[in-house]
């Protein structure tokens, strides 16, 4: 087995492995379509190995050379389309098909030209390079500019340049007088070895982008309450700490609220009705607390609102708005005319103390509101609003 054939086999196996991995990732990723396009692109491109061997050892190298060129081009176009979906840069199917047909037309025009001509390699590799550079541009022009995205763009750009490098190497080293002779040239060994490295690099970077996205989504789910749609205790505390860190030495406010007689709602109308109350209340306070507010469900029927850069008097007014909003809620599963009420505790947050001390004070004010008859707002230190 020649070195070029060995690299062809290696590239085939690498392509199949990455194809299988992306197929599995598509099950878990929100970018399912992009992952499947990556899987299909790498699978189709990996078939080039079989066609390259057919070119070398069959009696009809012309047909197999066309198939070998077409599988690489089709694989690159599919990868490009997957990248376009991943980065929100449209690449319609008709454009992808037109790109593939244009590349194949170039190949058909040049395949009878002398392979020893220096320009042959650039015309041959040109469509590959253009498709790859176009994919690079889609990443760079997207709104996503995280380090992983920049690295992917660099790897794609290098991959595009490598096609031009191979064209230059073909002019210097010679690609073989005929398609059949290619497999036995030193150029073939160099070309396939470079390709092996870049398949791994591009595959790993695309896999890293999808994997990190899956991790972000799962982390978000771990910090969000599925019933109310709000942040859970972990997510609320994390968001509050980040807000305090960004805002610096300023005064904030905290509101704690608890649904009144929630156990009685569950016992009388069923847990489904209770779930609907939680959902409706969470939706209401998220809508009315204000754009900068951080809202979370931190217990069974207990909710918290963090109001950055907010004086205590304003926070009390917000709590009163939420109290009235609860009374106006129409909740599926509850009889008409049933009024949901909630009690509220409000406290100021000192930047030096963080939010925990304010939460403790708001909690004490909340229990004061409960003892004071419910359906009311109490400010910390027992001062009724």
Coordinates of C-alpha atoms in Angstrom, one line a residue, residues 16-375:
X16 CA -16.8 8.6 8.9
X17 CA -16.0 9.0 12.6
X18 CA -16.8 12.7 12.5
X19 CA -20.0 12.0 10.5
X20 CA -21.1 9.6 13.2
X21 CA -20.3 12.0 16.0
X22 CA -22.3 14.8 14.4
X23 CA -25.2 12.5 13.8
X24 CA -25.2 11.7 17.6
X25 CA -24.8 15.4 18.5
X26 CA -27.8 16.3 16.4
X27 CA -30.0 14.4 18.9
X28 CA -29.0 16.7 21.7
X29 CA -28.3 20.0 20.0
X30 CA -30.9 22.7 19.3
X31 CA -29.0 23.1 16.0
X32 CA -30.1 19.7 14.8
X33 CA -30.3 20.7 11.1
X34 CA -26.8 22.1 11.1
X35 CA -25.4 19.0 12.9
X36 CA -27.0 16.7 10.4
X37 CA -25.7 18.8 7.5
X38 CA -22.2 18.5 9.0
X39 CA -22.7 14.7 9.3
X40 CA -23.9 14.4 5.7
X41 CA -21.2 16.6 4.4
X42 CA -18.4 14.7 6.0
X43 CA -19.9 11.4 5.0
X44 CA -20.2 12.3 1.4
X45 CA -16.7 13.9 1.3
X46 CA -15.2 10.7 2.8
X47 CA -16.5 8.7 -0.2
X48 CA -13.8 10.4 -2.2
X49 CA -11.4 7.8 -1.0
X50 CA -13.3 5.0 -2.8
X51 CA -13.5 7.1 -6.0
X52 CA -9.9 8.0 -5.9
X53 CA -8.9 4.4 -5.7
X54 CA -11.3 3.6 -8.6
X55 CA -9.6 6.3 -10.6
X56 CA -6.2 4.6 -10.0
X57 CA -7.2 1.0 -10.6
X58 CA -10.3 1.0 -12.9
X59 CA -10.6 1.0 -16.6
X60 CA -12.8 4.2 -16.6
X61 CA -10.9 6.8 -14.6
X62 CA -12.7 9.7 -16.2
X63 CA -16.0 8.8 -14.6
X64 CA -14.5 8.1 -11.2
X65 CA -12.5 11.3 -11.3
X66 CA -15.7 13.2 -11.8
X67 CA -17.3 11.4 -8.9
X68 CA -14.2 12.1 -6.7
X69 CA -14.3 15.8 -7.4
X70 CA -18.1 15.9 -6.9
X71 CA -18.1 14.3 -3.5
X72 CA -15.6 16.7 -2.1
X73 CA -17.4 19.7 -3.5
X74 CA -20.8 18.4 -2.3
X75 CA -19.3 17.8 1.1
X76 CA -18.0 21.3 1.3
X77 CA -21.3 22.8 0.2
X78 CA -23.2 20.9 2.8
X79 CA -20.7 22.0 5.5
X80 CA -21.1 25.6 4.3
X81 CA -24.9 25.3 4.5
X82 CA -24.6 23.9 8.0
X83 CA -22.4 26.8 9.1
X84 CA -24.8 29.2 7.6
X85 CA -27.7 27.8 9.7
X86 CA -25.5 27.7 12.8
X87 CA -24.6 31.4 12.4
X88 CA -27.9 32.7 11.1
X89 CA -26.6 33.7 7.7
X90 CA -29.0 32.4 5.1
X91 CA -27.7 30.0 2.4
X92 CA -30.8 28.9 0.5
X93 CA -30.9 25.4 -1.0
X94 CA -31.1 26.8 -4.6
X95 CA -27.9 28.8 -4.0
X96 CA -26.2 25.7 -2.6
X97 CA -27.3 23.6 -5.6
X98 CA -26.2 26.4 -8.0
X99 CA -22.8 26.5 -6.3
X100 CA -22.3 22.8 -6.6
X101 CA -23.3 22.8 -10.3
X102 CA -21.0 25.8 -11.0
X103 CA -18.1 24.0 -9.4
X104 CA -18.8 20.8 -11.4
X105 CA -19.0 22.9 -14.6
X106 CA -15.5 24.3 -13.9
X107 CA -14.2 20.7 -13.4
X108 CA -15.8 19.5 -16.7
X109 CA -14.3 22.4 -18.6
X110 CA -10.7 21.9 -17.3
X111 CA -10.5 18.1 -17.1
X112 CA -9.2 17.8 -20.6
X113 CA -6.6 20.5 -20.1
X114 CA -3.0 19.5 -19.6
X115 CA -2.5 18.6 -16.0
X116 CA 1.1 19.9 -16.2
X117 CA -0.1 23.4 -16.9
X118 CA 0.5 25.6 -13.8
X119 CA -3.0 27.0 -13.9
X120 CA -4.7 23.6 -13.9
X121 CA -4.3 23.2 -10.1
X122 CA -5.8 26.6 -9.3
X123 CA -8.8 26.1 -11.5
X124 CA -9.2 22.6 -10.0
X125 CA -8.9 23.7 -6.4
X126 CA -10.6 27.1 -6.9
X127 CA -14.2 26.1 -6.3
X128 CA -13.2 24.2 -3.1
X129 CA -11.4 27.4 -1.9
X130 CA -14.2 29.7 -2.7
X131 CA -16.8 27.6 -0.9
X132 CA -14.6 27.4 2.2
X133 CA -13.9 31.2 2.1
X134 CA -17.6 31.9 1.8
X135 CA -18.2 29.7 4.9
X136 CA -15.5 31.7 6.7
X137 CA -17.2 35.0 5.8
X138 CA -20.5 33.7 7.2
X139 CA -18.9 33.1 10.5
X140 CA -17.1 36.5 10.6
X141 CA -20.2 38.4 9.5
X142 CA -22.5 36.8 12.1
X143 CA -23.4 38.5 15.4
X144 CA -21.6 35.7 17.3
X145 CA -18.1 36.8 18.2
X146 CA -17.0 34.5 21.0
X147 CA -13.4 33.2 21.0
X148 CA -14.5 29.8 19.8
X149 CA -16.2 31.5 16.8
X150 CA -13.1 33.5 15.9
X151 CA -11.0 30.3 16.1
X152 CA -13.4 28.5 13.9
X153 CA -13.2 31.3 11.3
X154 CA -9.4 31.1 11.4
X155 CA -9.4 27.3 10.9
X156 CA -11.8 27.7 8.0
X157 CA -9.7 30.4 6.4
X158 CA -6.6 28.2 6.7
X159 CA -8.6 25.4 5.2
X160 CA -9.5 27.6 2.3
X161 CA -5.9 28.7 1.9
X162 CA -4.7 25.0 1.9
X163 CA -6.6 24.4 -1.3
X164 CA -4.6 27.2 -3.0
X165 CA -1.4 25.8 -1.4
X166 CA -2.2 22.4 -2.9
X167 CA -2.6 24.1 -6.3
X168 CA 0.8 25.7 -5.9
X169 CA 2.3 22.3 -4.9
X170 CA 0.7 20.7 -7.9
X171 CA 2.4 23.2 -10.2
X172 CA 5.7 22.6 -8.5
X173 CA 5.6 18.8 -7.8
X174 CA 3.3 17.7 -10.6
X175 CA -0.1 16.1 -10.0
X176 CA 0.6 13.2 -12.4
X177 CA 0.2 13.1 -16.2
X178 CA -3.2 11.5 -15.9
X179 CA -5.8 11.1 -13.1
X180 CA -4.7 7.4 -12.7
X181 CA -1.1 8.5 -12.1
X182 CA -2.1 10.9 -9.3
X183 CA -2.1 8.2 -6.6
X184 CA 1.5 7.3 -7.1
X185 CA 2.9 10.9 -7.0
X186 CA 4.7 12.6 -4.1
X187 CA 2.1 15.4 -4.5
X188 CA -0.7 12.9 -3.6
X189 CA 1.1 12.0 -0.4
X190 CA 1.6 15.7 0.5
X191 CA -2.0 16.6 -0.5
X192 CA -3.7 13.9 1.5
X193 CA -1.6 14.4 4.6
X194 CA -2.4 18.1 4.7
X195 CA -6.1 17.2 4.1
X196 CA -6.0 14.8 7.1
X197 CA -4.8 17.5 9.4
X198 CA -7.4 20.0 8.3
X199 CA -10.3 17.5 8.4
X200 CA -9.5 16.9 12.0
X201 CA -9.1 20.6 12.7
X202 CA -12.4 21.7 11.1
X203 CA -14.3 18.7 12.5
X204 CA -13.1 19.4 16.0
X205 CA -13.9 23.1 15.9
X206 CA -17.4 22.5 14.6
X207 CA -17.9 19.9 17.2
X208 CA -16.6 22.3 19.9
X209 CA -19.0 25.0 18.8
X210 CA -22.0 22.6 19.0
X211 CA -20.8 21.1 22.3
X212 CA -20.4 24.4 24.0
X213 CA -23.8 25.5 22.8
X214 CA -25.3 22.3 24.3
X215 CA -23.5 23.1 27.6
X216 CA -24.9 26.6 27.6
X217 CA -28.5 25.4 27.0
X218 CA -28.2 22.7 29.7
X219 CA -26.8 25.2 32.1
X220 CA -29.7 27.5 31.4
X221 CA -32.2 24.7 32.0
X222 CA -30.5 24.0 35.3
X223 CA -30.9 27.6 36.3
X224 CA -34.6 27.9 35.2
X225 CA -37.8 26.8 36.8
X226 CA -39.8 24.8 34.4
X227 CA -43.2 25.6 35.8
X228 CA -43.1 29.4 36.1
X229 CA -40.5 30.0 33.4
X230 CA -38.5 32.1 35.8
X231 CA -35.0 31.7 37.2
X232 CA -34.8 29.1 40.0
X233 CA -32.9 29.9 43.2
X234 CA -29.6 29.1 41.7
X235 CA -30.3 31.1 38.6
X236 CA -31.7 34.0 40.6
X237 CA -28.7 34.2 43.0
X238 CA -26.3 34.0 40.1
X239 CA -28.0 36.8 38.1
X240 CA -28.2 39.0 41.2
X241 CA -24.5 38.6 42.0
X242 CA -23.7 39.5 38.4
X243 CA -26.0 42.6 38.4
X244 CA -24.5 43.9 41.7
X245 CA -21.0 43.4 40.3
X246 CA -21.8 45.4 37.1
X247 CA -23.7 48.2 38.9
X248 CA -21.1 48.9 41.5
X249 CA -21.7 50.9 44.7
X250 CA -25.4 51.7 44.3
X251 CA -28.5 50.9 46.3
X252 CA -30.8 48.2 45.1
X253 CA -34.0 46.7 46.5
X254 CA -35.4 43.2 47.0
X255 CA -39.1 42.0 47.0
X256 CA -40.1 38.6 48.3
X257 CA -43.7 37.5 47.6
X258 CA -45.6 34.4 48.7
X259 CA -49.0 33.3 47.3
X260 CA -51.7 33.3 50.0
X261 CA -53.4 30.0 51.0
X262 CA -51.7 28.2 48.2
X263 CA -52.1 24.8 49.9
X264 CA -55.9 25.4 50.0
X265 CA -55.9 26.0 46.3
X266 CA -54.2 22.7 45.7
X267 CA -56.4 20.8 48.1
X268 CA -59.6 22.3 46.8
X269 CA -59.1 22.6 43.0
X270 CA -56.3 20.1 42.4
X271 CA -52.6 20.4 41.8
X272 CA -53.1 21.2 38.1
X273 CA -55.0 24.4 39.2
X274 CA -52.1 25.2 41.6
X275 CA -49.6 24.8 38.7
X276 CA -51.7 27.2 36.6
X277 CA -51.6 29.7 39.5
X278 CA -47.8 29.4 39.7
X279 CA -47.5 29.9 36.0
X280 CA -49.8 32.8 35.8
X281 CA -48.2 34.6 38.8
X282 CA -44.7 34.1 37.3
X283 CA -45.9 35.5 34.0
X284 CA -47.5 38.5 35.7
X285 CA -44.6 39.5 37.8
X286 CA -42.1 39.1 35.0
X287 CA -44.2 41.4 32.9
X288 CA -44.9 44.1 35.5
X289 CA -41.7 44.1 37.6
X290 CA -39.8 46.2 35.0
X291 CA -37.3 45.6 32.3
X292 CA -34.2 45.6 34.6
X293 CA -35.8 43.4 37.3
X294 CA -34.4 40.0 38.0
X295 CA -37.3 37.7 38.8
X296 CA -37.1 34.1 40.2
X297 CA -39.2 31.4 41.8
X298 CA -37.1 30.5 44.8
X299 CA -39.5 28.1 46.6
X300 CA -42.8 26.3 46.2
X301 CA -45.0 29.4 46.1
X302 CA -42.4 31.9 46.9
X303 CA -41.0 34.4 44.4
X304 CA -38.2 37.0 44.5
X305 CA -37.7 40.2 42.6
X306 CA -34.3 42.1 42.6
X307 CA -34.6 45.7 41.5
X308 CA -31.2 47.2 40.6
X309 CA -30.6 51.0 41.2
X310 CA -34.0 51.3 42.9
X311 CA -34.9 53.3 46.0
X312 CA -36.9 51.5 48.6
X313 CA -40.0 53.7 48.1
X314 CA -40.1 52.8 44.4
X315 CA -39.7 49.1 45.3
X316 CA -42.6 49.3 47.6
X317 CA -44.7 50.9 44.8
X318 CA -43.6 48.0 42.5
X319 CA -44.7 45.5 45.1
X320 CA -48.1 47.2 45.4
X321 CA -48.5 47.0 41.6
X322 CA -47.7 43.3 41.7
X323 CA -50.1 42.7 44.6
X324 CA -52.9 44.3 42.5
X325 CA -51.8 42.4 39.5
X326 CA -52.2 39.1 41.4
X327 CA -55.8 40.0 42.3
X328 CA -56.6 40.6 38.6
X329 CA -55.3 37.3 37.3
X330 CA -57.6 35.0 35.4
X331 CA -56.3 31.5 36.0
X332 CA -57.5 28.4 34.1
X333 CA -58.8 25.7 36.5
X334 CA -60.2 28.1 39.0
X335 CA -63.8 29.1 39.2
X336 CA -64.9 32.5 37.8
X337 CA -64.6 35.2 40.4
X338 CA -61.9 33.4 42.4
X339 CA -59.3 36.0 43.5
X340 CA -55.6 35.0 43.9
X341 CA -53.8 37.1 46.5
X342 CA -50.2 37.3 47.6
X343 CA -48.2 38.9 50.4
X344 CA -45.0 41.0 49.9
X345 CA -41.9 41.9 51.9
X346 CA -39.6 44.7 50.6
X347 CA -36.1 45.6 51.8
X348 CA -33.2 47.7 50.6
X349 CA -29.9 46.1 49.6
X350 CA -26.6 47.7 50.6
X351 CA -23.9 47.2 48.0
X352 CA -21.4 46.3 50.7
X353 CA -23.6 43.5 52.1
X354 CA -24.7 42.0 48.8
X355 CA -28.3 40.8 48.4
X356 CA -28.4 38.1 51.1
X357 CA -28.9 40.5 54.0
X358 CA -31.7 42.2 52.1
X359 CA -33.3 38.9 51.3
X360 CA -33.3 38.0 55.0
X361 CA -34.9 41.4 55.8
X362 CA -37.4 41.1 53.1
X363 CA -38.3 37.6 54.3
X364 CA -38.9 39.0 57.8
X365 CA -41.1 41.7 56.3
X366 CA -43.0 39.0 54.2
X367 CA -43.8 37.1 57.4
X368 CA -44.9 40.3 59.0
X369 CA -47.3 40.8 56.0
X370 CA -48.6 37.2 56.5
X371 CA -49.3 37.9 60.2
X372 CA -50.8 41.2 59.3
X373 CA -53.6 39.6 57.3
X374 CA -52.0 38.7 54.0
X375 CA -52.7 40.4 50.6

